[in-house]
């Protein structure tokens, strides 16, 4: 039997996670695209082939592709499959900064809960950065 | 694309139905049921080899008429028991298909049949080769609908994987639909979008496949909750308190409110979630 162009993406689904399957596909594919692991123009597997590889249904993979298409990260060409879109630098940075900002926000919330002042927090961040710099 | 509305059919002492469903283009449906559950009878009804005692079958927007050549050409069927071609060379069986199906793709067929001697008589092929040949013919016919009764039965794991791949590729073209009866959960995992379950001739349920895995978890709890948890579908006692949920997010919130810790968690196998859903469904059907 023939095998034609099956791009296997480095995506795995976890059933132990409480995140919906389409979100797991979306976030992993988004990460691969904004970090340029998948360059603009890279052909992606069809929703059917991706579903078959991951063991989920095309209902799920179609939803993930639709969402990423709306975000402008992928592009479906009529009759010619789906490719990675040319993502502008500022959007790429936004996606890369987003998760970092969220981690910082949750660290700030934790510090506040522990009663740390802004000044103490700034000092802590400066200290960590200085330690990092001296190590590298 | 194919629908059944309250279809019943009695054969001897066995009654199938009533079954009702609407199979949509673009999707692969898996038909699951033990032997004797009526899978083959259902397929024979959909192909038009049998007539329903009551109810209606629609294909491609029109009622099923046994002599409608146009409808027949849009559908390919691979039965579970292969016969009728026993003494013919494979090449002659191919010729019949080529004449019956206007879009028959010979090049694709030869790809599928790689390694099978087309001059051999059909009954001289191994069981697995016979199955591969019939499935290849059905897919090369390029019909809108594939009906497959146990397509990977008796096939080695490598050929099975190739077959799953080939069916996925078949589905990649246009708005096709496949309805596949199978005992094999590997096939279901790799191919199905929706699962239909028959038991003793009764249609027990239709579920989107991902509803059988997504959100399902088996949790071992530190203490017993005072009432059924949100999302809880099953509770077992044995090694501690074991709860099965099909909505882990809701269950986690509930557990946090009760202050109950989770000792261990595990994904639920599709066969287990299916069993739970079938039992719940059977309880509500009189």
Coordinates of C-alpha atoms in Angstrom, one line a residue:
Chain A
X1 CA 0.0 0.0 0.0
X2 CA 1.1 3.5 -0.7
X3 CA 2.2 6.2 1.8
X4 CA 1.9 9.7 0.6
X5 CA 3.3 12.7 2.4
X6 CA 2.4 12.0 6.0
X7 CA 4.1 14.7 8.0
X8 CA 4.3 13.5 11.5
X9 CA 4.1 16.4 13.9
X10 CA 5.7 16.3 17.3
X11 CA 2.4 16.5 19.1
X12 CA 1.1 14.2 21.8
X13 CA -2.2 14.1 23.6
X14 CA -2.5 13.4 27.2
X15 CA -5.7 11.9 28.7
X16 CA -4.4 12.5 32.2
X17 CA -4.5 16.3 31.6
X18 CA -7.8 18.1 32.2
X19 CA -7.3 20.3 29.1
X20 CA -9.7 19.5 26.2
X21 CA -8.0 17.6 23.3
X22 CA -8.5 20.4 20.7
X23 CA -6.8 22.8 23.1
X24 CA -3.9 20.4 23.6
X25 CA -3.4 20.3 19.8
X26 CA -3.8 24.0 19.5
X27 CA -1.3 25.0 22.1
X28 CA 1.4 22.5 21.0
X29 CA 1.0 23.5 17.3
X30 CA 1.0 27.2 18.2
X31 CA 4.2 26.7 20.2
X32 CA 5.8 24.9 17.2
X33 CA 4.9 27.8 14.9
X34 CA 5.7 30.8 17.0
X35 CA 9.1 29.3 18.0
X36 CA 9.8 28.7 14.3
X37 CA 10.3 25.0 14.7
X38 CA 7.8 24.8 11.8
X39 CA 8.7 27.5 9.3
X40 CA 6.3 29.5 7.2
X41 CA 5.1 27.4 4.3
X42 CA 5.6 24.0 6.0
X43 CA 2.8 21.7 4.9
X44 CA 0.7 20.3 7.7
X45 CA -1.0 16.9 7.7
X46 CA -4.7 16.9 6.8
X47 CA -7.2 16.9 9.6
X48 CA -7.8 13.2 8.8
X49 CA -4.2 12.2 8.9
X50 CA -3.6 14.1 12.1
X51 CA -6.6 12.6 13.7
X52 CA -5.5 9.1 12.7
X53 CA -2.0 9.7 14.1
X54 CA -3.3 11.1 17.4
X55 CA -6.2 8.6 17.8
X56 CA -8.7 11.4 18.1
X57 CA -11.6 12.3 15.7
X58 CA -11.5 14.8 12.8
X59 CA -14.1 16.7 14.7
X60 CA -11.4 17.6 17.2
X61 CA -8.5 18.2 14.7
X62 CA -10.8 20.3 12.5
X63 CA -11.7 22.5 15.4
X64 CA -8.0 23.0 16.3
X65 CA -7.1 23.9 12.7
X66 CA -10.1 26.4 12.5
X67 CA -9.0 28.2 15.7
X68 CA -5.3 28.4 14.5
X69 CA -6.5 29.7 11.1
X70 CA -8.5 32.4 12.8
X71 CA -5.4 33.4 14.8
X72 CA -3.5 33.7 11.5
X73 CA -1.0 31.0 12.4
X74 CA -2.0 28.5 9.7
X75 CA -3.5 28.8 6.3
X76 CA -5.7 26.5 4.3
X77 CA -5.4 26.6 0.6
X78 CA -8.5 25.4 -1.3
X79 CA -7.8 21.8 -2.4
X80 CA -4.1 22.1 -1.6
X81 CA -4.0 21.4 2.1
X82 CA -2.9 23.4 5.1
X83 CA 0.4 25.2 5.5
X84 CA 2.1 27.2 8.3
X85 CA 1.4 30.9 7.7
X86 CA 3.9 33.7 7.5
X87 CA 3.6 35.0 11.1
X88 CA 4.6 38.7 11.6
X89 CA 7.4 39.2 14.1
X90 CA 5.3 41.2 16.5
X91 CA 2.6 38.5 16.7
X92 CA 5.4 35.9 17.2
X93 CA 6.7 37.9 20.1
X94 CA 3.3 38.4 21.5
X95 CA 2.8 34.6 21.6
X96 CA 6.2 34.1 23.1
X97 CA 5.8 36.8 25.7
X98 CA 2.2 35.7 26.7
X99 CA 3.1 32.6 28.7
X100 CA 6.0 34.5 30.5
X101 CA 3.7 37.4 31.4
X102 CA 1.2 34.9 32.8
X103 CA 3.9 33.2 34.9
X104 CA 5.1 36.5 36.3
X105 CA 1.5 37.6 37.1
X106 CA 0.9 34.4 39.1
X107 CA 4.3 34.9 40.9
X108 CA 3.2 38.5 41.7
X109 CA -0.1 37.2 43.1
X110 CA 1.7 34.7 45.2
X111 CA 4.0 37.4 46.6
X112 CA 1.1 39.6 47.4
X113 CA -0.6 36.8 49.2
X114 CA 2.6 36.3 51.2
X115 CA 2.5 40.0 52.1
X116 CA 5.6 41.1 50.0
X117 CA 5.7 44.8 49.0
X118 CA 6.4 45.8 45.4
X119 CA 9.8 47.0 46.5
X120 CA 10.7 43.7 48.1
X121 CA 9.5 41.9 45.0
X122 CA 11.7 44.1 42.7
X123 CA 14.7 43.4 45.0
X124 CA 14.0 39.7 44.7
X125 CA 13.8 39.8 41.0
X126 CA 17.0 41.8 40.7
X127 CA 18.7 39.4 43.0
X128 CA 17.7 36.4 40.9
X129 CA 18.7 38.1 37.7
X130 CA 22.1 39.0 39.2
X131 CA 22.7 35.4 40.3
X132 CA 21.8 34.2 36.9
X133 CA 24.2 36.6 35.2
X134 CA 27.1 35.7 37.5
X135 CA 26.5 32.0 36.8
X136 CA 26.5 32.3 33.0
Chain B
X1 CA -25.5 10.6 3.3
X2 CA -27.1 7.3 4.5
X3 CA -29.8 7.3 7.1
X4 CA -32.1 4.8 8.7
X5 CA -35.4 5.7 10.3
X6 CA -36.8 3.1 12.7
X7 CA -35.6 0.2 10.5
X8 CA -36.4 -3.3 11.6
X9 CA -35.8 -6.7 10.1
X10 CA -36.4 -10.2 11.4
X11 CA -34.4 -13.2 10.2
X12 CA -35.4 -16.5 11.8
X13 CA -35.7 -15.8 15.5
X14 CA -33.5 -12.8 15.3
X15 CA -34.8 -9.2 15.2
X16 CA -32.6 -6.3 14.3
X17 CA -33.8 -2.8 15.3
X18 CA -35.4 -0.5 15.4
X19 CA -32.3 1.3 14.3
X20 CA -32.2 5.0 13.5
X21 CA -29.2 7.1 12.5
X22 CA -28.0 9.7 10.1
X23 CA -24.4 9.2 8.7
X24 CA -22.8 12.4 7.6
X25 CA -20.2 12.9 4.9
X26 CA -16.6 13.5 6.0
X27 CA -16.9 11.1 8.9
X28 CA -15.9 7.5 9.7
X29 CA -18.4 5.6 11.8
X30 CA -17.4 2.5 13.7
X31 CA -20.0 -0.2 14.3
X32 CA -19.2 -2.1 17.4
X33 CA -21.1 -5.1 18.7
X34 CA -20.5 -8.7 19.7
X35 CA -21.0 -11.5 17.1
X36 CA -24.7 -12.0 16.6
X37 CA -25.5 -8.4 17.4
X38 CA -26.9 -7.7 13.9
X39 CA -23.9 -5.9 12.2
X40 CA -24.0 -8.0 9.1
X41 CA -27.8 -7.8 8.8
X42 CA -27.6 -4.0 9.1
X43 CA -25.0 -3.8 6.4
X44 CA -27.0 -6.1 4.1
X45 CA -30.0 -3.8 4.6
X46 CA -27.9 -0.7 3.8
X47 CA -26.5 -2.3 0.6
X48 CA -30.0 -3.4 -0.5
X49 CA -29.5 -7.1 -0.3
X50 CA -32.3 -7.2 2.3
X51 CA -35.4 -5.2 2.6
X52 CA -36.5 -3.8 6.0
X53 CA -39.7 -5.2 7.5
X54 CA -40.5 -1.6 8.6
X55 CA -38.9 1.8 8.6
X56 CA -37.0 3.6 5.8
X57 CA -33.4 3.7 4.6
X58 CA -32.3 6.8 2.6
X59 CA -29.1 6.9 0.6
X60 CA -27.8 10.1 -1.0
X61 CA -31.1 11.9 -0.3
X62 CA -33.3 9.3 -1.9
X63 CA -35.1 6.2 -0.6
X64 CA -33.1 3.0 -1.1
X65 CA -34.3 1.3 -4.3
X66 CA -32.6 -2.1 -4.9
X67 CA -32.3 -1.6 -8.7
X68 CA -31.0 1.9 -8.6
X69 CA -27.7 1.6 -10.4
X70 CA -26.7 5.2 -9.8
X71 CA -27.0 4.7 -6.0
X72 CA -25.2 1.4 -6.2
X73 CA -22.2 2.8 -8.0
X74 CA -21.7 5.4 -5.3
X75 CA -21.2 2.7 -2.6
X76 CA -18.7 -0.1 -2.2
X77 CA -19.2 -3.0 0.3
X78 CA -16.7 -5.5 1.6
X79 CA -18.6 -8.3 3.5
X80 CA -17.2 -10.2 6.4
X81 CA -17.4 -13.5 4.6
X82 CA -15.7 -13.3 1.2
X83 CA -17.1 -15.6 -1.4
X84 CA -18.4 -15.7 -4.9
X85 CA -15.0 -15.1 -6.6
X86 CA -13.4 -18.3 -5.3
X87 CA -12.3 -19.9 -8.5
X88 CA -11.5 -16.8 -10.5
X89 CA -8.1 -15.3 -11.0
X90 CA -7.7 -12.0 -9.2
X91 CA -7.3 -10.3 -12.5
X92 CA -10.8 -11.3 -13.5
X93 CA -12.3 -10.1 -10.2
X94 CA -10.5 -6.8 -10.9
X95 CA -12.1 -6.6 -14.4
X96 CA -15.6 -6.9 -12.9
X97 CA -14.9 -4.0 -10.5
X98 CA -13.4 -2.0 -13.3
X99 CA -16.6 -2.4 -15.4
X100 CA -19.0 -1.7 -12.5
X101 CA -17.4 1.5 -11.2
X102 CA -16.9 4.4 -13.6
X103 CA -14.2 6.1 -11.5
X104 CA -12.2 2.9 -10.8
X105 CA -8.6 3.8 -10.3
X106 CA -6.4 1.0 -11.6
X107 CA -3.1 2.6 -10.7
X108 CA -4.1 3.1 -7.1
X109 CA -5.4 -0.5 -7.0
X110 CA -2.0 -1.9 -8.2
X111 CA -0.3 0.2 -5.4
X112 CA -2.6 -1.4 -2.8
X113 CA -2.1 -4.9 -4.2
X114 CA 1.7 -4.6 -4.1
X115 CA 3.0 -8.2 -3.5
X116 CA -0.1 -10.0 -4.5
X117 CA 0.0 -12.2 -7.6
X118 CA -2.9 -11.1 -9.7
X119 CA -2.7 -14.3 -11.8
X120 CA -3.5 -16.5 -8.8
X121 CA -7.0 -17.8 -8.2
X122 CA -8.7 -15.8 -5.5
X123 CA -9.1 -18.9 -3.2
X124 CA -5.4 -19.6 -3.5
X125 CA -4.6 -16.3 -1.7
X126 CA -4.1 -16.4 2.1
X127 CA -7.0 -15.2 4.2
X128 CA -5.2 -11.9 4.8
X129 CA -4.4 -11.4 1.1
X130 CA -8.1 -12.1 0.2
X131 CA -9.2 -9.4 2.7
X132 CA -6.5 -7.0 1.4
X133 CA -7.6 -7.6 -2.1
X134 CA -11.3 -7.0 -1.5
X135 CA -10.6 -3.9 0.6
X136 CA -8.3 -2.6 -2.1
X137 CA -10.9 -3.1 -4.8
X138 CA -13.5 -1.3 -2.7
X139 CA -11.2 1.7 -2.2
X140 CA -10.0 1.8 -5.8
X141 CA -13.7 2.0 -6.8
X142 CA -13.5 5.6 -5.6
X143 CA -17.1 5.6 -4.3
X144 CA -18.6 8.1 -2.0
X145 CA -19.4 5.5 0.7
X146 CA -17.4 2.5 2.0
X147 CA -19.2 -0.2 4.0
X148 CA -16.6 -2.5 5.6
X149 CA -17.5 -5.6 7.6
X150 CA -14.4 -6.5 9.8
X151 CA -11.9 -5.2 7.2
X152 CA -8.8 -6.0 9.2
X153 CA -9.9 -9.5 10.5
X154 CA -7.1 -12.1 10.1
X155 CA -4.5 -9.5 9.0
X156 CA -1.0 -9.2 10.4
X157 CA -0.2 -6.0 12.4
X158 CA 1.9 -4.4 9.6
X159 CA -0.8 -4.9 7.0
X160 CA -3.4 -3.6 9.5
X161 CA -1.4 -0.4 9.9
X162 CA -1.1 0.0 6.1
X163 CA -4.8 -0.6 5.8
X164 CA -5.7 2.0 8.4
X165 CA -3.4 4.4 6.5
X166 CA -5.1 3.6 3.2
X167 CA -8.6 4.1 4.6
X168 CA -7.5 7.5 6.1
X169 CA -6.2 8.5 2.7
X170 CA -9.4 7.4 1.0
X171 CA -11.3 9.6 3.5
X172 CA -9.0 12.5 2.6
X173 CA -10.6 12.9 -0.8
X174 CA -13.8 14.8 -1.1
X175 CA -16.8 14.4 1.2
X176 CA -16.6 10.6 1.7
X177 CA -18.1 8.5 4.4
X178 CA -17.1 5.1 5.8
X179 CA -19.0 2.8 8.0
X180 CA -16.8 0.1 9.5
X181 CA -17.8 -2.9 11.6
X182 CA -14.9 -3.9 13.7
X183 CA -13.9 -5.8 16.9
X184 CA -10.6 -4.1 16.9
X185 CA -10.2 -1.1 19.1
X186 CA -6.9 -0.2 17.3
X187 CA -8.9 0.4 14.2
X188 CA -11.4 2.5 16.1
X189 CA -8.6 4.6 17.6
X190 CA -6.9 5.2 14.2
X191 CA -10.0 5.6 12.1
X192 CA -13.3 6.3 13.8
X193 CA -15.0 9.7 14.5
X194 CA -18.3 8.3 15.8
X195 CA -19.1 5.0 17.4
X196 CA -22.4 3.2 17.0
X197 CA -23.1 0.2 19.3
X198 CA -25.4 -2.7 18.6
X199 CA -26.2 -5.4 21.2
X200 CA -28.6 -8.3 20.5
X201 CA -30.1 -6.4 17.5
X202 CA -30.7 -3.3 19.6
X203 CA -29.1 0.0 18.9
X204 CA -27.6 0.9 22.3
X205 CA -26.1 4.3 21.4
X206 CA -24.1 6.6 19.1
X207 CA -21.2 8.5 20.6
X208 CA -18.6 10.8 19.1
X209 CA -15.4 8.9 19.8
X210 CA -13.6 11.7 21.7
X211 CA -16.5 11.7 24.2
X212 CA -15.2 8.3 25.2
X213 CA -11.8 9.6 26.2
X214 CA -11.8 13.3 26.7
X215 CA -12.5 14.3 30.3
X216 CA -12.5 10.6 31.5
X217 CA -10.4 9.7 34.4
X218 CA -10.2 7.1 37.1
X219 CA -9.4 8.7 40.5
X220 CA -8.3 7.1 43.7
X221 CA -9.5 9.3 46.5
X222 CA -8.2 9.9 50.0
X223 CA -11.7 9.8 51.5
X224 CA -15.2 9.0 50.4
X225 CA -17.2 12.0 49.2
X226 CA -20.6 12.5 50.9
X227 CA -22.5 12.3 47.6
X228 CA -22.0 11.5 43.9
X229 CA -19.4 14.0 42.5
X230 CA -20.0 16.2 39.5
X231 CA -19.1 14.2 36.4
X232 CA -19.0 10.9 38.3
X233 CA -20.2 8.0 36.2
X234 CA -19.0 5.0 38.2
X235 CA -17.8 4.2 41.7
X236 CA -15.8 1.1 42.7
X237 CA -14.7 0.0 46.1
X238 CA -11.7 -2.2 46.5
X239 CA -8.3 -0.7 46.9
X240 CA -9.6 2.5 48.4
X241 CA -12.3 4.7 46.9
X242 CA -12.2 4.7 43.1
X243 CA -14.3 7.1 41.1
X244 CA -14.6 7.2 37.3
X245 CA -15.5 10.6 35.9
X246 CA -16.3 11.8 32.4
X247 CA -15.9 15.5 33.3
X248 CA -12.6 15.8 35.2
X249 CA -12.7 19.6 35.3
X250 CA -16.1 19.6 37.1
X251 CA -15.0 16.7 39.4
X252 CA -11.8 18.5 40.4
X253 CA -13.8 21.6 41.5
X254 CA -16.2 19.4 43.5
X255 CA -13.3 17.6 45.2
X256 CA -11.6 20.9 46.1
X257 CA -14.9 22.1 47.7
X258 CA -15.1 18.9 49.8
X259 CA -11.4 19.1 50.6
X260 CA -10.8 15.6 49.3
X261 CA -7.4 14.7 48.0
X262 CA -6.6 12.6 44.9
X263 CA -4.2 9.8 45.7
X264 CA -3.7 8.6 42.1
X265 CA -5.2 9.2 38.6
X266 CA -5.3 7.2 35.5
X267 CA -6.7 7.6 31.9
X268 CA -9.8 5.4 31.2
X269 CA -9.5 2.9 28.4
X270 CA -12.0 3.4 25.6
X271 CA -13.4 -0.1 26.1
X272 CA -14.1 0.7 29.8
X273 CA -15.8 4.1 29.1
X274 CA -17.8 2.4 26.4
X275 CA -19.0 -0.3 28.8
X276 CA -20.0 2.3 31.4
X277 CA -22.0 4.3 28.8
X278 CA -23.6 1.1 27.4
X279 CA -24.7 0.0 30.9
X280 CA -26.1 3.4 31.7
X281 CA -28.0 3.6 28.4
X282 CA -29.4 0.1 28.9
X283 CA -30.7 1.1 32.3
X284 CA -32.7 4.0 30.9
X285 CA -34.2 2.0 28.0
X286 CA -37.2 -0.1 29.1

